C-alpha cells in the first residue's frame, strides 16, 4: 500500500462514490482500527461519547440504503447558481451524477458506518451547546475517514439518511432518546491508484487576518 504523508492524507481524502470497490470485502479488524484512530480526536470535556455503528449485514445495509434513497426522493432539490469560472460550478454537476451512483449502489458497499454521539439536542440548544455536541463527534468522524484513506479505503461524508434518523435508530437498535446520529459513510476499498487535491475557491476568500 502507498505510504502517505499527513499532508497527502489531508489533501486527498475525497468523497469516494464511483470508485468504491463493491466486490472486495473489508475485514472487520480494519474497520475497528479506523475507529481506534478516530478515538484520538478531541471531544468536549473529554467525554468520548461518540460512537460508530458499523453495518455489514446485507439486509440491514439494504434497509439503510432504502431510507437514504427515500430521503433523497422526498427532498427539495436545490442547485446553487455559481458564477462563471467558480470551481464549484462544474464540481456541482459531477456531484449530481456521482450522488445518483452512490444512492443506486449504497446497499452493495461492504460497510455503512454511522457516526453518533450519546447526547440529545434539546430544542432550546444555543449555539455553544450545538457546537459542543457536533464538535465532539465530527472530528472523530473525519478522523475515521482519514484513517480509512491511509489504509486504501474510500469513504464519503453523508447526512442524507438523517431525515429518517428515528427509522434508522429503530432498525439498528440505536437508543433514539439518548443518542444523536450525525452522519453516515460508505466504507470500501477504492479502485484505481490514488486521489488528487480537489479544486477549491481562492484561500483569500476564506482567510481573514485580524478582521473579517
Ligand atoms: C456535512 C456534509 C454532508 C454531506 N452530505 C452528503 C450526502 O448526503 N451525500 C453525498 O453523496 N455526499 C455528501 N457530502 C459530500 C460532499 O458532497 C463532498 O464532500 C463535496 O462535494 C466535496 O467533495 P470532496 O470531499 O471530494 O472534495 C457531504 C459532505 C459534508 C461535509
PDB file of C-alpha atoms and ligand atoms in Angstrom:
ATOM      1  CA  UNK A   1       0.000   0.000   0.000  1.00  0.00           C
ATOM      2  CA  UNK A   2       1.211   3.537  -0.766  1.00  0.00           C
ATOM      3  CA  UNK A   3       2.792   5.360   2.175  1.00  0.00           C
ATOM      4  CA  UNK A   4       1.093   8.717   2.551  1.00  0.00           C
ATOM      5  CA  UNK A   5       2.338  11.730   4.457  1.00  0.00           C
ATOM      6  CA  UNK A   6      -0.033  13.641   6.745  1.00  0.00           C
ATOM      7  CA  UNK A   7      -0.198  16.303   4.004  1.00  0.00           C
ATOM      8  CA  UNK A   8      -1.201  13.692   1.403  1.00  0.00           C
ATOM      9  CA  UNK A   9      -3.910  12.251   3.619  1.00  0.00           C
ATOM     10  CA  UNK A  10      -5.285  15.700   4.456  1.00  0.00           C
ATOM     11  CA  UNK A  11      -5.365  16.886   0.847  1.00  0.00           C
ATOM     12  CA  UNK A  12      -6.504  13.728  -0.953  1.00  0.00           C
ATOM     13  CA  UNK A  13      -9.273  12.337   1.214  1.00  0.00           C
ATOM     14  CA  UNK A  14     -12.047  12.752  -1.340  1.00  0.00           C
ATOM     15  CA  UNK A  15     -15.732  11.922  -1.295  1.00  0.00           C
ATOM     16  CA  UNK A  16     -15.483   8.498  -2.954  1.00  0.00           C
ATOM     17  CA  UNK A  17     -18.573   7.215  -4.714  1.00  0.00           C
ATOM     18  CA  UNK A  18     -17.902   5.691  -8.146  1.00  0.00           C
ATOM     19  CA  UNK A  19     -14.562   4.276  -7.046  1.00  0.00           C
ATOM     20  CA  UNK A  20     -15.870   2.260  -4.104  1.00  0.00           C
ATOM     21  CA  UNK A  21     -14.915  -1.381  -4.693  1.00  0.00           C
ATOM     22  CA  UNK A  22     -18.214  -3.186  -4.207  1.00  0.00           C
ATOM     23  CA  UNK A  23     -16.690  -6.619  -4.719  1.00  0.00           C
ATOM     24  CA  UNK A  24     -13.814  -6.710  -2.217  1.00  0.00           C
ATOM     25  CA  UNK A  25     -14.666  -7.463   1.414  1.00  0.00           C
ATOM     26  CA  UNK A  26     -13.191  -5.207   4.110  1.00  0.00           C
ATOM     27  CA  UNK A  27     -12.221  -7.142   7.258  1.00  0.00           C
ATOM     28  CA  UNK A  28     -13.878  -6.039  10.482  1.00  0.00           C
ATOM     29  CA  UNK A  29     -10.439  -5.681  12.126  1.00  0.00           C
ATOM     30  CA  UNK A  30      -9.546  -2.930   9.659  1.00  0.00           C
ATOM     31  CA  UNK A  31     -12.779  -1.059  10.420  1.00  0.00           C
ATOM     32  CA  UNK A  32     -12.039  -1.361  14.135  1.00  0.00           C
ATOM     33  CA  UNK A  33      -8.551   0.003  13.538  1.00  0.00           C
ATOM     34  CA  UNK A  34     -10.057   3.097  11.868  1.00  0.00           C
ATOM     35  CA  UNK A  35     -12.402   3.551  14.845  1.00  0.00           C
ATOM     36  CA  UNK A  36      -9.460   3.305  17.234  1.00  0.00           C
ATOM     37  CA  UNK A  37      -7.612   6.026  15.322  1.00  0.00           C
ATOM     38  CA  UNK A  38     -10.783   8.160  15.251  1.00  0.00           C
ATOM     39  CA  UNK A  39     -10.992   7.956  19.036  1.00  0.00           C
ATOM     40  CA  UNK A  40      -7.840  10.080  19.272  1.00  0.00           C
ATOM     41  CA  UNK A  41      -9.937  13.058  18.119  1.00  0.00           C
ATOM     42  CA  UNK A  42     -10.957  15.637  20.738  1.00  0.00           C
ATOM     43  CA  UNK A  43     -14.345  15.672  22.463  1.00  0.00           C
ATOM     44  CA  UNK A  44     -15.855  18.284  24.792  1.00  0.00           C
ATOM     45  CA  UNK A  45     -14.651  17.697  28.391  1.00  0.00           C
ATOM     46  CA  UNK A  46     -13.021  14.523  27.042  1.00  0.00           C
ATOM     47  CA  UNK A  47     -16.388  12.766  27.326  1.00  0.00           C
ATOM     48  CA  UNK A  48     -15.606  10.377  24.478  1.00  0.00           C
ATOM     49  CA  UNK A  49     -19.315   9.936  23.938  1.00  0.00           C
ATOM     50  CA  UNK A  50     -19.006   9.402  20.194  1.00  0.00           C
ATOM     51  CA  UNK A  51     -19.949   6.058  18.676  1.00  0.00           C
ATOM     52  CA  UNK A  52     -19.690   4.252  15.341  1.00  0.00           C
ATOM     53  CA  UNK A  53     -22.420   1.880  14.238  1.00  0.00           C
ATOM     54  CA  UNK A  54     -20.689  -0.233  11.595  1.00  0.00           C
ATOM     55  CA  UNK A  55     -23.189  -2.110   9.464  1.00  0.00           C
ATOM     56  CA  UNK A  56     -22.110  -5.043   7.297  1.00  0.00           C
ATOM     57  CA  UNK A  57     -25.241  -7.245   7.324  1.00  0.00           C
ATOM     58  CA  UNK A  58     -26.605  -7.090   3.731  1.00  0.00           C
ATOM     59  CA  UNK A  59     -30.231  -6.992   4.918  1.00  0.00           C
ATOM     60  CA  UNK A  60     -29.544  -4.034   7.216  1.00  0.00           C
ATOM     61  CA  UNK A  61     -27.442  -2.282   4.563  1.00  0.00           C
ATOM     62  CA  UNK A  62     -30.321  -2.582   2.124  1.00  0.00           C
ATOM     63  CA  UNK A  63     -32.727  -1.118   4.688  1.00  0.00           C
ATOM     64  CA  UNK A  64     -30.376   1.824   5.417  1.00  0.00           C
ATOM     65  CA  UNK A  65     -29.869   2.381   1.677  1.00  0.00           C
ATOM     66  CA  UNK A  66     -33.657   2.438   1.208  1.00  0.00           C
ATOM     67  CA  UNK A  67     -34.000   5.154   3.866  1.00  0.00           C
ATOM     68  CA  UNK A  68     -31.185   7.117   2.206  1.00  0.00           C
ATOM     69  CA  UNK A  69     -32.904   6.862  -1.185  1.00  0.00           C
ATOM     70  CA  UNK A  70     -36.296   7.747   0.308  1.00  0.00           C
ATOM     71  CA  UNK A  71     -34.811  10.861   1.879  1.00  0.00           C
ATOM     72  CA  UNK A  72     -33.360  11.917  -1.457  1.00  0.00           C
ATOM     73  CA  UNK A  73     -36.634  11.282  -3.265  1.00  0.00           C
ATOM     74  CA  UNK A  74     -38.556  13.421  -0.754  1.00  0.00           C
ATOM     75  CA  UNK A  75     -36.030  16.261  -0.559  1.00  0.00           C
ATOM     76  CA  UNK A  76     -36.463  19.648  -2.176  1.00  0.00           C
ATOM     77  CA  UNK A  77     -33.687  19.749  -4.783  1.00  0.00           C
ATOM     78  CA  UNK A  78     -31.625  22.932  -4.834  1.00  0.00           C
ATOM     79  CA  UNK A  79     -28.828  23.673  -7.271  1.00  0.00           C
ATOM     80  CA  UNK A  80     -26.677  26.671  -6.410  1.00  0.00           C
ATOM     81  CA  UNK A  81     -26.069  29.154  -9.219  1.00  0.00           C
ATOM     82  CA  UNK A  82     -22.295  29.744  -9.117  1.00  0.00           C
ATOM     83  CA  UNK A  83     -20.585  32.455 -11.188  1.00  0.00           C
ATOM     84  CA  UNK A  84     -18.823  31.526 -14.425  1.00  0.00           C
ATOM     85  CA  UNK A  85     -15.312  30.290 -13.584  1.00  0.00           C
ATOM     86  CA  UNK A  86     -16.134  29.315  -9.978  1.00  0.00           C
ATOM     87  CA  UNK A  87     -14.685  25.814  -9.378  1.00  0.00           C
ATOM     88  CA  UNK A  88     -17.841  24.818  -7.533  1.00  0.00           C
ATOM     89  CA  UNK A  89     -19.994  25.023 -10.691  1.00  0.00           C
ATOM     90  CA  UNK A  90     -18.555  22.037 -12.614  1.00  0.00           C
ATOM     91  CA  UNK A  91     -17.994  20.185  -9.313  1.00  0.00           C
ATOM     92  CA  UNK A  92     -21.719  20.509  -8.613  1.00  0.00           C
ATOM     93  CA  UNK A  93     -22.596  18.921 -11.969  1.00  0.00           C
ATOM     94  CA  UNK A  94     -20.261  15.977 -11.305  1.00  0.00           C
ATOM     95  CA  UNK A  95     -21.697  15.667  -7.814  1.00  0.00           C
ATOM     96  CA  UNK A  96     -25.211  15.127  -9.177  1.00  0.00           C
ATOM     97  CA  UNK A  97     -24.290  12.034 -11.175  1.00  0.00           C
ATOM     98  CA  UNK A  98     -21.850  10.665  -8.578  1.00  0.00           C
ATOM     99  CA  UNK A  99     -24.531  11.132  -5.915  1.00  0.00           C
ATOM    100  CA  UNK A 100     -27.015   9.173  -8.019  1.00  0.00           C
ATOM    101  CA  UNK A 101     -24.443   6.381  -8.429  1.00  0.00           C
ATOM    102  CA  UNK A 102     -23.912   6.208  -4.681  1.00  0.00           C
ATOM    103  CA  UNK A 103     -27.651   6.018  -3.970  1.00  0.00           C
ATOM    104  CA  UNK A 104     -28.035   3.237  -6.502  1.00  0.00           C
ATOM    105  CA  UNK A 105     -25.180   1.147  -5.086  1.00  0.00           C
ATOM    106  CA  UNK A 106     -25.239   2.021  -1.390  1.00  0.00           C
ATOM    107  CA  UNK A 107     -26.603  -1.369  -0.321  1.00  0.00           C
ATOM    108  CA  UNK A 108     -23.679  -3.088  -2.087  1.00  0.00           C
ATOM    109  CA  UNK A 109     -20.971  -1.226  -0.171  1.00  0.00           C
ATOM    110  CA  UNK A 110     -19.313  -3.650   2.308  1.00  0.00           C
ATOM    111  CA  UNK A 111     -19.761  -1.360   5.328  1.00  0.00           C
ATOM    112  CA  UNK A 112     -22.057   1.578   6.130  1.00  0.00           C
ATOM    113  CA  UNK A 113     -20.722   3.451   9.138  1.00  0.00           C
ATOM    114  CA  UNK A 114     -22.974   5.764  11.131  1.00  0.00           C
ATOM    115  CA  UNK A 115     -21.354   8.291  13.463  1.00  0.00           C
ATOM    116  CA  UNK A 116     -23.250   9.004  16.675  1.00  0.00           C
ATOM    117  CA  UNK A 117     -22.978  10.929  19.913  1.00  0.00           C
ATOM    118  CA  UNK A 118     -24.568   9.936  23.200  1.00  0.00           C
ATOM    119  CA  UNK A 119     -26.313  13.261  23.763  1.00  0.00           C
ATOM    120  CA  UNK A 120     -29.646  14.644  22.655  1.00  0.00           C
ATOM    121  CA  UNK A 121     -30.006  18.059  21.106  1.00  0.00           C
ATOM    122  CA  UNK A 122     -32.650  19.974  23.047  1.00  0.00           C
ATOM    123  CA  UNK A 123     -34.973  22.260  21.103  1.00  0.00           C
ATOM    124  CA  UNK A 124     -33.657  25.150  23.214  1.00  0.00           C
ATOM    125  CA  UNK A 125     -29.997  24.362  22.470  1.00  0.00           C
ATOM    126  CA  UNK A 126     -27.953  27.511  21.914  1.00  0.00           C
ATOM    127  CA  UNK A 127     -25.035  27.738  19.522  1.00  0.00           C
ATOM    128  CA  UNK A 128     -22.466  26.787  22.153  1.00  0.00           C
ATOM    129  CA  UNK A 129     -24.361  23.631  23.044  1.00  0.00           C
ATOM    130  CA  UNK A 130     -24.780  22.677  19.394  1.00  0.00           C
ATOM    131  CA  UNK A 131     -21.091  23.357  18.675  1.00  0.00           C
ATOM    132  CA  UNK A 132     -20.129  21.158  21.601  1.00  0.00           C
ATOM    133  CA  UNK A 133     -22.459  18.363  20.525  1.00  0.00           C
ATOM    134  CA  UNK A 134     -21.452  18.222  16.863  1.00  0.00           C
ATOM    135  CA  UNK A 135     -17.874  19.262  17.660  1.00  0.00           C
ATOM    136  CA  UNK A 136     -17.476  16.249  19.932  1.00  0.00           C
ATOM    137  CA  UNK A 137     -18.150  13.770  17.131  1.00  0.00           C
ATOM    138  CA  UNK A 138     -17.422  15.396  13.755  1.00  0.00           C
ATOM    139  CA  UNK A 139     -13.637  15.490  14.323  1.00  0.00           C
ATOM    140  CA  UNK A 140     -13.727  11.778  15.192  1.00  0.00           C
ATOM    141  CA  UNK A 141     -15.920  11.069  12.169  1.00  0.00           C
ATOM    142  CA  UNK A 142     -13.485  12.895   9.874  1.00  0.00           C
ATOM    143  CA  UNK A 143     -10.509  11.181  11.526  1.00  0.00           C
ATOM    144  CA  UNK A 144     -12.212   7.873  10.777  1.00  0.00           C
ATOM    145  CA  UNK A 145     -12.303   8.837   7.100  1.00  0.00           C
ATOM    146  CA  UNK A 146      -8.666   9.987   7.145  1.00  0.00           C
ATOM    147  CA  UNK A 147      -7.622   6.724   8.807  1.00  0.00           C
ATOM    148  CA  UNK A 148      -9.560   4.838   6.143  1.00  0.00           C
ATOM    149  CA  UNK A 149      -7.840   6.800   3.348  1.00  0.00           C
ATOM    150  CA  UNK A 150      -4.430   5.924   4.776  1.00  0.00           C
ATOM    151  CA  UNK A 151      -5.423   2.230   4.625  1.00  0.00           C
ATOM    152  CA  UNK A 152      -6.571   2.222   0.995  1.00  0.00           C
ATOM    153  CA  UNK A 153     -10.243   2.594   1.886  1.00  0.00           C
ATOM    154  CA  UNK A 154     -12.703   5.095   0.416  1.00  0.00           C
ATOM    155  CA  UNK A 155     -15.401   6.995   2.297  1.00  0.00           C
ATOM    156  CA  UNK A 156     -17.958   9.721   1.640  1.00  0.00           C
ATOM    157  CA  UNK A 157     -19.287  12.012   4.368  1.00  0.00           C
ATOM    158  CA  UNK A 158     -23.101  11.936   4.076  1.00  0.00           C
ATOM    159  CA  UNK A 159     -26.012  13.279   6.075  1.00  0.00           C
ATOM    160  CA  UNK A 160     -28.837  12.269   3.740  1.00  0.00           C
ATOM    161  CA  UNK A 161     -30.223   9.388   5.831  1.00  0.00           C
ATOM    162  CA  UNK A 162     -30.744  11.683   8.862  1.00  0.00           C
ATOM    163  CA  UNK A 163     -34.175  12.682   7.559  1.00  0.00           C
ATOM    164  CA  UNK A 164     -35.079   9.204   8.760  1.00  0.00           C
ATOM    165  CA  UNK A 165     -32.944   9.200  11.890  1.00  0.00           C
ATOM    166  CA  UNK A 166     -35.688   7.632  14.015  1.00  0.00           C
ATOM    167  CA  UNK A 167     -36.362   4.871  11.482  1.00  0.00           C
ATOM    168  CA  UNK A 168     -32.616   4.160  11.277  1.00  0.00           C
ATOM    169  CA  UNK A 169     -32.396   4.064  15.067  1.00  0.00           C
ATOM    170  CA  UNK A 170     -35.289   1.588  15.224  1.00  0.00           C
ATOM    171  CA  UNK A 171     -33.705  -0.561  12.529  1.00  0.00           C
ATOM    172  CA  UNK A 172     -30.273  -0.713  14.176  1.00  0.00           C
ATOM    173  CA  UNK A 173     -31.322  -0.637  17.838  1.00  0.00           C
ATOM    174  CA  UNK A 174     -29.770   2.791  18.460  1.00  0.00           C
ATOM    175  CA  UNK A 175     -31.418   4.293  21.590  1.00  0.00           C
ATOM    176  CA  UNK A 176     -33.092   7.267  19.917  1.00  0.00           C
ATOM    177  CA  UNK A 177     -33.846   9.125  23.162  1.00  0.00           C
ATOM    178  CA  UNK A 178     -30.186   9.171  24.197  1.00  0.00           C
ATOM    179  CA  UNK A 179     -28.140   9.086  21.020  1.00  0.00           C
ATOM    180  CA  UNK A 180     -27.929  11.540  18.102  1.00  0.00           C
ATOM    181  CA  UNK A 181     -26.795  10.326  14.702  1.00  0.00           C
ATOM    182  CA  UNK A 182     -24.701  12.893  12.833  1.00  0.00           C
ATOM    183  CA  UNK A 183     -23.749  11.242   9.562  1.00  0.00           C
ATOM    184  CA  UNK A 184     -23.024   8.109   7.646  1.00  0.00           C
ATOM    185  CA  UNK A 185     -20.230   6.984   5.363  1.00  0.00           C
ATOM    186  CA  UNK A 186     -19.900   4.089   2.994  1.00  0.00           C
ATOM    187  CA  UNK A 187     -16.626   2.243   3.551  1.00  0.00           C
ATOM    188  CA  UNK A 188     -14.918   0.102   0.916  1.00  0.00           C
ATOM    189  CA  UNK A 189     -11.532  -0.359  -0.690  1.00  0.00           C
ATOM    190  CA  UNK A 190     -11.187   2.132  -3.507  1.00  0.00           C
ATOM    191  CA  UNK A 191     -10.386   1.172  -7.069  1.00  0.00           C
ATOM    192  CA  UNK A 192      -7.569   2.804  -9.047  1.00  0.00           C
ATOM    193  CA  UNK A 193      -4.399   4.235  -7.636  1.00  0.00           C
ATOM    194  CA  UNK A 194      -4.750   7.461  -5.717  1.00  0.00           C
ATOM    195  CA  UNK A 195      -6.552  10.777  -5.408  1.00  0.00           C
ATOM    196  CA  UNK A 196      -5.575  14.359  -6.112  1.00  0.00           C
ATOM    197  CA  UNK A 197      -6.244  17.543  -4.173  1.00  0.00           C
ATOM    198  CA  UNK A 198      -9.595  18.979  -5.336  1.00  0.00           C
ATOM    199  CA  UNK A 199     -10.268  22.423  -6.781  1.00  0.00           C
ATOM    200  CA  UNK A 200     -11.169  24.894  -4.059  1.00  0.00           C
ATOM    201  CA  UNK A 201     -12.092  28.578  -4.011  1.00  0.00           C
ATOM    202  CA  UNK A 202      -9.199  31.049  -3.523  1.00  0.00           C
ATOM    203  CA  UNK A 203      -7.792  30.951   0.006  1.00  0.00           C
ATOM    204  CA  UNK A 204      -8.151  34.726   0.440  1.00  0.00           C
ATOM    205  CA  UNK A 205     -11.942  34.292   0.347  1.00  0.00           C
ATOM    206  CA  UNK A 206     -11.587  32.180   3.469  1.00  0.00           C
ATOM    207  CA  UNK A 207      -8.572  33.539   5.334  1.00  0.00           C
ATOM    208  CA  UNK A 208      -9.394  36.593   7.468  1.00  0.00           C
ATOM    209  CA  UNK A 209      -6.458  38.394   9.080  1.00  0.00           C
ATOM    210  CA  UNK A 210      -7.362  40.305  12.265  1.00  0.00           C
ATOM    211  CA  UNK A 211     -10.790  41.334  10.964  1.00  0.00           C
ATOM    212  CA  UNK A 212     -13.477  39.892   8.716  1.00  0.00           C
TER     213      UNK A 212
HETATM  214  C1  LIG B   1     -21.905  17.929   6.175  1.00  0.00           C
HETATM  215  C2  LIG B   1     -21.743  17.180   4.874  1.00  0.00           C
HETATM  216  C3  LIG B   1     -22.827  16.490   4.350  1.00  0.00           C
HETATM  217  C4  LIG B   1     -22.703  15.765   3.161  1.00  0.00           C
HETATM  218  N1  LIG B   1     -23.763  15.028   2.717  1.00  0.00           N
HETATM  219  C5  LIG B   1     -23.621  14.268   1.614  1.00  0.00           C
HETATM  220  C6  LIG B   1     -24.668  13.389   1.219  1.00  0.00           C
HETATM  221  O1  LIG B   1     -25.710  13.286   1.892  1.00  0.00           O
HETATM  222  N2  LIG B   1     -24.475  12.640   0.112  1.00  0.00           N
HETATM  223  C7  LIG B   1     -23.319  12.681  -0.626  1.00  0.00           C
HETATM  224  O2  LIG B   1     -23.201  11.961  -1.635  1.00  0.00           O
HETATM  225  N3  LIG B   1     -22.295  13.498  -0.265  1.00  0.00           N
HETATM  226  C8  LIG B   1     -22.417  14.277   0.835  1.00  0.00           C
HETATM  227  N4  LIG B   1     -21.375  15.069   1.252  1.00  0.00           N
HETATM  228  C9  LIG B   1     -20.089  15.064   0.494  1.00  0.00           C
HETATM  229  C10 LIG B   1     -19.853  16.367  -0.266  1.00  0.00           C
HETATM  230  O3  LIG B   1     -20.681  16.417  -1.400  1.00  0.00           O
HETATM  231  C11 LIG B   1     -18.364  16.429  -0.690  1.00  0.00           C
HETATM  232  O4  LIG B   1     -17.551  16.465   0.457  1.00  0.00           O
HETATM  233  C12 LIG B   1     -18.082  17.647  -1.528  1.00  0.00           C
HETATM  234  O5  LIG B   1     -18.736  17.550  -2.757  1.00  0.00           O
HETATM  235  C13 LIG B   1     -16.590  17.855  -1.796  1.00  0.00           C
HETATM  236  O6  LIG B   1     -16.039  16.722  -2.408  1.00  0.00           O
HETATM  237  P1  LIG B   1     -14.585  16.249  -1.950  1.00  0.00           P
HETATM  238  O7  LIG B   1     -14.718  15.980  -0.483  1.00  0.00           O
HETATM  239  O8  LIG B   1     -14.264  15.028  -2.743  1.00  0.00           O
HETATM  240  O9  LIG B   1     -13.662  17.369  -2.232  1.00  0.00           O
HETATM  241  C14 LIG B   1     -21.465  15.774   2.453  1.00  0.00           C
HETATM  242  C15 LIG B   1     -20.364  16.461   2.996  1.00  0.00           C
HETATM  243  C16 LIG B   1     -20.492  17.134   4.206  1.00  0.00           C
HETATM  244  C17 LIG B   1     -19.276  17.806   4.783  1.00  0.00           C
END
